[in-house]
Amino acid sequence: MNSFQGTRQEMVRQQLEDRGIRDARVLDAMAKVPRHRFVDAALQSRAYGDHALPIGAGQTISQPYMVALMTEALQLSGGEKVLEIGTGSGYQTAVLAEFTQRLFSIERSAELARSAAATLKDLGYSNVISKTGDGTLGWPEHAPFDRILVTAGAPEIPPTLFDQLVEGGILAIPVGDRDVQTLEVMVRKDGKALSKRLIECTFVPLLGKEGWTR
Ligand code: SAM
């Protein structure tokens, strides 16, 4: 039995379609991935609410709308090589895994990386290559990437990540201060970043070796 299926459909209609998410493949992926499996049993009844939730280690699973918006911003047609920074619970990872077989994900917290890998395996997502580490360094061994998604807030775009993006590639990242950021989406064109700003958002900080990445 696919539990929470009705609740998930409602979430897709009310939180995503009604707010302007249009990409049918994104809506399908959001309707398919069982978000409740990425949170603690005690929080499962709130898994389809319009908010982030705690996942341990002081981190959060992102709000469904934000996951859908960021996925849509990547304009995935299938088959792109994607790097995700900030695996967290693995929920956004699973949504991305619905689009591509070439998916790499980096998480700083070993505890979260372990738990996300176990959930993804349990759900049959065998197409994710993940590691524990500092995502601000990217993943040079597998670069360049067609898409890079950063799911934590940074004061600026880490140049190393931009360097690991192919020409024509897209990078999405929340940029701003600790309290509020703007979701920025940039395309690499002739080695330069063409950026557009989508919406204000609040993400947990992207942490580098020395703490916050400034
Ligand atoms: N998208 C995730 C989900 O659906 O559960 C939520 C990601 S959470 C908002 C941000 C994650 O980024 C946290 O798990 C945090 O540990 C991780 N993080 C912060 N700095 C990082 C870094 N430098 N490298 C990799 N992961 C980092």
Coordinates of N, CA, C and O in Angstrom, one line a residue, residues 98-192:
E98 N 14.8 10.8 -9.8 CA 13.7 10.5 -10.7 C 14.1 11.0 -12.2 O 13.4 10.6 -13.1
F99 N 15.1 11.9 -12.3 CA 15.4 12.5 -13.6 C 16.7 11.9 -14.2 O 16.8 12.1 -15.4
T100 N 17.6 11.5 -13.4 CA 18.9 11.2 -14.0 C 19.5 9.9 -13.3 O 19.3 9.7 -12.1
Q101 N 20.3 9.2 -14.1 CA 21.1 8.1 -13.6 C 22.5 8.6 -13.1 O 23.2 7.8 -12.5
R102 N 22.8 9.8 -13.4 CA 24.2 10.3 -13.1 C 24.0 11.4 -12.0 O 24.1 12.6 -12.3
L103 N 23.9 10.9 -10.8 CA 23.6 11.8 -9.7 C 24.7 11.7 -8.5 O 24.9 10.6 -8.1
F104 N 25.3 12.8 -8.2 CA 26.3 12.8 -7.1 C 25.8 13.7 -6.0 O 25.3 14.8 -6.3
S105 N 26.0 13.3 -4.8 CA 25.5 14.1 -3.7 C 26.5 14.1 -2.5 O 27.0 13.0 -2.1
I106 N 26.7 15.3 -2.0 CA 27.7 15.4 -0.9 C 27.0 16.0 0.4 O 26.3 17.0 0.3
E107 N 27.3 15.4 1.5 CA 26.7 15.8 2.8 C 27.9 16.0 3.8 O 28.7 15.1 3.9
R108 N 27.9 17.1 4.5 CA 28.9 17.4 5.5 C 28.8 16.5 6.8 O 29.8 16.1 7.3
S109 N 27.6 16.2 7.2 CA 27.3 15.4 8.4 C 27.4 13.9 8.1 O 26.5 13.5 7.3
A110 N 28.3 13.2 8.7 CA 28.4 11.8 8.5 C 27.1 11.1 8.9 O 26.6 10.1 8.3
E111 N 26.5 11.6 10.0 CA 25.3 10.9 10.5 C 24.2 11.0 9.5 O 23.5 10.1 9.2
L112 N 24.0 12.3 8.9 CA 22.9 12.4 8.0 C 23.2 11.7 6.7 O 22.3 11.1 6.1
A113 N 24.5 11.7 6.3 CA 24.9 11.0 5.0 C 24.5 9.5 5.1 O 24.0 8.9 4.2
R114 N 24.8 9.0 6.3 CA 24.5 7.5 6.5 C 23.0 7.2 6.4 O 22.6 6.3 5.8
S115 N 22.3 8.1 7.1 CA 20.9 7.8 7.2 C 20.2 8.1 5.8 O 19.3 7.3 5.4
A116 N 20.6 9.1 5.1 CA 20.1 9.3 3.8 C 20.4 8.2 2.8 O 19.5 7.7 2.1
A117 N 21.6 7.7 2.9 CA 22.0 6.6 2.0 C 21.1 5.4 2.3 O 20.7 4.7 1.4
A118 N 20.9 5.1 3.6 CA 20.1 3.9 3.9 C 18.6 4.1 3.4 O 18.0 3.2 2.9
T119 N 18.1 5.3 3.6 CA 16.7 5.5 3.1 C 16.6 5.4 1.6 O 15.7 4.7 1.1
L120 N 17.6 6.0 0.9 CA 17.5 5.9 -0.6 C 17.7 4.5 -1.0 O 16.9 4.1 -2.0
K121 N 18.5 3.7 -0.4 CA 18.7 2.3 -0.8 C 17.4 1.5 -0.5 O 16.9 0.8 -1.4
D122 N 16.8 1.8 0.6 CA 15.6 1.1 1.0 C 14.5 1.4 0.0 O 13.6 0.5 -0.3
L123 N 14.5 2.6 -0.6 CA 13.4 3.0 -1.5 C 13.8 2.6 -3.0 O 13.0 2.8 -3.9
G124 N 15.0 1.9 -3.1 CA 15.3 1.4 -4.4 C 16.1 2.4 -5.3 O 16.2 2.2 -6.5
Y125 N 16.5 3.6 -4.7 CA 17.3 4.5 -5.5 C 18.7 4.1 -5.6 O 19.5 4.4 -4.6
S126 N 19.1 3.3 -6.6 CA 20.5 2.8 -6.7 C 21.4 3.7 -7.5 O 22.5 3.3 -7.8
N127 N 20.8 4.8 -8.0 CA 21.6 5.6 -9.0 C 22.2 6.8 -8.3 O 22.4 7.8 -9.0
V128 N 22.5 6.8 -7.0 CA 23.0 7.9 -6.3 C 24.4 7.6 -5.8 O 24.6 6.6 -5.1
I129 N 25.4 8.4 -6.2 CA 26.8 8.2 -5.7 C 26.9 9.3 -4.6 O 26.8 10.5 -5.0
S130 N 27.1 8.9 -3.4 CA 27.2 9.9 -2.4 C 28.5 9.8 -1.5 O 29.1 8.8 -1.5
K131 N 28.8 10.9 -0.9 CA 29.9 10.9 0.0 C 29.8 11.9 1.2 O 29.0 12.9 1.0
T132 N 30.5 11.7 2.2 CA 30.5 12.7 3.3 C 31.7 13.6 3.1 O 32.8 13.1 2.8
G133 N 31.5 14.9 3.1 CA 32.6 15.8 2.9 C 32.1 17.2 2.8 O 31.0 17.5 3.0
D134 N 33.1 18.1 2.4 CA 32.8 19.5 2.3 C 32.4 19.8 0.8 O 33.3 19.9 -0.1
G135 N 31.1 20.0 0.6 CA 30.6 20.3 -0.7 C 31.1 21.6 -1.4 O 31.0 21.7 -2.6
T136 N 31.6 22.5 -0.6 CA 32.0 23.7 -1.2 C 33.2 23.5 -2.1 O 33.6 24.3 -3.0
L137 N 33.9 22.3 -2.0 CA 35.0 22.0 -2.8 C 34.5 21.3 -4.1 O 35.3 21.0 -5.0
G138 N 33.2 21.0 -4.2 CA 32.7 20.3 -5.3 C 33.2 18.8 -5.3 O 33.5 18.3 -4.2
W139 N 33.2 18.2 -6.5 CA 33.7 16.8 -6.5 C 34.6 16.7 -7.8 O 34.1 16.3 -8.8
P140 N 35.8 17.2 -7.7 CA 36.7 17.4 -8.9 C 36.8 16.1 -9.7 O 36.9 16.1 -10.9
E141 N 36.8 14.9 -9.0 CA 37.0 13.6 -9.7 C 35.9 13.3 -10.7 O 36.1 12.6 -11.7
H142 N 34.7 13.9 -10.5 CA 33.6 13.6 -11.3 C 33.2 14.9 -12.2 O 32.2 14.8 -13.0
A143 N 33.8 16.0 -11.9 CA 33.5 17.2 -12.7 C 33.9 17.0 -14.1 O 34.8 16.2 -14.5
P144 N 33.3 17.8 -15.1 CA 32.3 18.9 -14.8 C 30.9 18.3 -14.7 O 30.6 17.2 -15.2
F145 N 30.0 19.1 -14.2 CA 28.6 18.8 -14.0 C 27.7 19.6 -14.9 O 28.0 20.8 -15.2
D146 N 26.6 19.0 -15.4 CA 25.6 19.8 -16.2 C 24.8 20.6 -15.3 O 24.3 21.7 -15.7
R147 N 24.6 20.2 -14.1 CA 23.7 20.9 -13.1 C 24.4 20.8 -11.7 O 24.9 19.7 -11.4
I148 N 24.3 21.9 -11.0 CA 24.8 21.8 -9.6 C 23.7 22.5 -8.7 O 23.2 23.6 -9.0
L149 N 23.2 21.8 -7.7 CA 22.2 22.3 -6.8 C 22.8 22.4 -5.4 O 23.3 21.4 -4.8
V150 N 22.8 23.6 -4.8 CA 23.2 23.7 -3.4 C 22.0 23.9 -2.5 O 21.2 24.9 -2.8
T151 N 21.8 23.1 -1.5 CA 20.6 23.2 -0.7 C 20.9 23.8 0.7 O 20.2 23.4 1.6
A152 N 21.9 24.6 0.8 CA 22.2 25.4 2.0 C 22.6 26.8 1.6 O 23.1 27.0 0.4
G153 N 22.4 27.7 2.5 CA 22.6 29.1 2.1 C 24.1 29.6 2.2 O 24.7 29.2 3.2
A154 N 24.5 30.4 1.2 CA 25.9 30.8 1.2 C 25.9 32.4 1.0 O 25.0 32.9 0.3
P155 N 27.0 33.0 1.5 CA 27.1 34.5 1.3 C 27.4 34.8 -0.2 O 27.2 35.9 -0.6
E156 N 28.0 33.8 -0.9 CA 28.3 34.1 -2.3 C 28.4 32.7 -3.0 O 28.4 31.7 -2.3
I157 N 28.4 32.7 -4.3 CA 28.6 31.4 -5.0 C 30.0 30.9 -4.9 O 30.9 31.6 -5.3
P158 N 30.2 29.8 -4.3 CA 31.6 29.3 -4.1 C 32.2 29.1 -5.5 O 31.7 28.4 -6.4
P159 N 33.3 29.8 -5.8 CA 33.9 29.8 -7.2 C 34.3 28.4 -7.6 O 34.2 28.1 -8.8
T160 N 34.7 27.6 -6.7 CA 35.0 26.2 -7.1 C 33.9 25.5 -7.7 O 34.0 24.7 -8.7
L161 N 32.7 25.7 -7.2 CA 31.5 25.1 -7.8 C 31.2 25.6 -9.2 O 30.9 24.8 -10.1
F162 N 31.3 26.9 -9.4 CA 31.1 27.5 -10.7 C 32.1 26.9 -11.7 O 31.8 26.6 -12.8
D163 N 33.4 26.7 -11.2 CA 34.4 26.1 -12.1 C 34.1 24.7 -12.5 O 34.6 24.2 -13.5
Q164 N 33.3 24.0 -11.7 CA 33.0 22.6 -12.1 C 31.7 22.5 -12.9 O 31.1 21.4 -13.0
L165 N 31.2 23.6 -13.4 CA 30.0 23.6 -14.2 C 30.3 23.6 -15.7 O 31.2 24.4 -16.1
V166 N 29.7 22.8 -16.5 CA 29.9 22.8 -18.0 C 29.4 24.1 -18.6 O 28.6 24.8 -18.0
E167 N 29.9 24.5 -19.7 CA 29.4 25.6 -20.5 C 27.9 25.3 -20.8 O 27.6 24.2 -21.2
G168 N 27.1 26.2 -20.5 CA 25.6 26.0 -20.7 C 25.0 25.3 -19.5 O 23.7 25.1 -19.5
G169 N 25.8 25.0 -18.5 CA 25.2 24.3 -17.3 C 24.5 25.3 -16.4 O 24.6 26.5 -16.5
I170 N 23.7 24.7 -15.5 CA 22.9 25.6 -14.6 C 23.3 25.2 -13.1 O 23.4 24.1 -12.8
L171 N 23.4 26.3 -12.3 CA 23.7 26.1 -10.9 C 22.6 26.9 -10.1 O 22.3 28.1 -10.5
A172 N 22.0 26.3 -9.1 CA 21.0 27.0 -8.3 C 21.5 26.9 -6.8 O 22.0 25.9 -6.3
I173 N 21.4 28.1 -6.2 CA 21.9 28.2 -4.8 C 21.3 29.4 -4.1 O 21.0 30.4 -4.7
P174 N 20.9 29.2 -2.8 CA 20.4 30.3 -2.0 C 21.6 31.2 -1.6 O 22.6 30.7 -0.9
V175 N 21.6 32.5 -1.9 CA 22.7 33.4 -1.6 C 22.2 34.5 -0.8 O 21.1 35.1 -1.1
G176 N 22.9 34.8 0.3 CA 22.5 35.9 1.2 C 23.2 35.8 2.5 O 24.3 35.2 2.6
D177 N 22.6 36.4 3.5 CA 23.2 36.3 4.9 C 22.5 35.1 5.6 O 21.8 34.4 5.1
R178 N 22.9 35.0 6.9 CA 22.4 33.8 7.6 C 20.9 33.8 7.8 O 20.3 32.7 7.9
D179 N 20.3 34.9 7.9 CA 18.8 34.9 8.2 C 18.0 34.8 6.9 O 16.9 34.2 7.0
V180 N 18.4 35.4 5.8 CA 17.6 35.4 4.6 C 18.5 35.4 3.4 O 19.5 36.0 3.3
Q181 N 18.0 34.6 2.4 CA 18.8 34.5 1.2 C 17.8 34.6 0.0 O 16.6 34.7 0.2
T182 N 18.4 34.7 -1.2 CA 17.6 34.7 -2.4 C 18.0 33.5 -3.2 O 19.2 33.2 -3.3
L183 N 17.0 32.8 -3.7 CA 17.4 31.6 -4.6 C 17.9 32.1 -5.9 O 17.1 32.7 -6.7
E184 N 19.2 31.9 -6.2 CA 19.8 32.4 -7.4 C 20.0 31.2 -8.4 O 20.4 30.1 -8.0
V185 N 19.6 31.4 -9.6 CA 19.8 30.4 -10.6 C 20.7 31.0 -11.7 O 20.4 32.1 -12.3
M186 N 21.8 30.4 -12.0 CA 22.7 30.9 -13.0 C 23.1 29.9 -14.1 O 23.2 28.7 -13.8
V187 N 23.2 30.5 -15.3 CA 23.7 29.7 -16.4 C 25.1 30.1 -16.7 O 25.4 31.3 -16.7
R188 N 26.0 29.1 -17.0 CA 27.3 29.5 -17.4 C 27.4 29.7 -18.9 O 27.1 28.8 -19.7
K189 N 27.7 30.9 -19.3 CA 27.7 31.3 -20.7 C 29.0 32.0 -21.0 O 29.3 33.0 -20.4
D190 N 29.8 31.5 -21.9 CA 31.1 32.0 -22.3 C 31.9 32.2 -21.0 O 32.6 33.2 -20.9
G191 N 31.9 31.2 -20.1 CA 32.7 31.2 -18.9 C 32.2 32.2 -17.8 O 32.8 32.4 -16.8
K192 N 31.1 32.9 -18.1 CA 30.5 33.9 -17.2 C 29.2 33.4 -16.6 O 28.5 32.6 -17.3

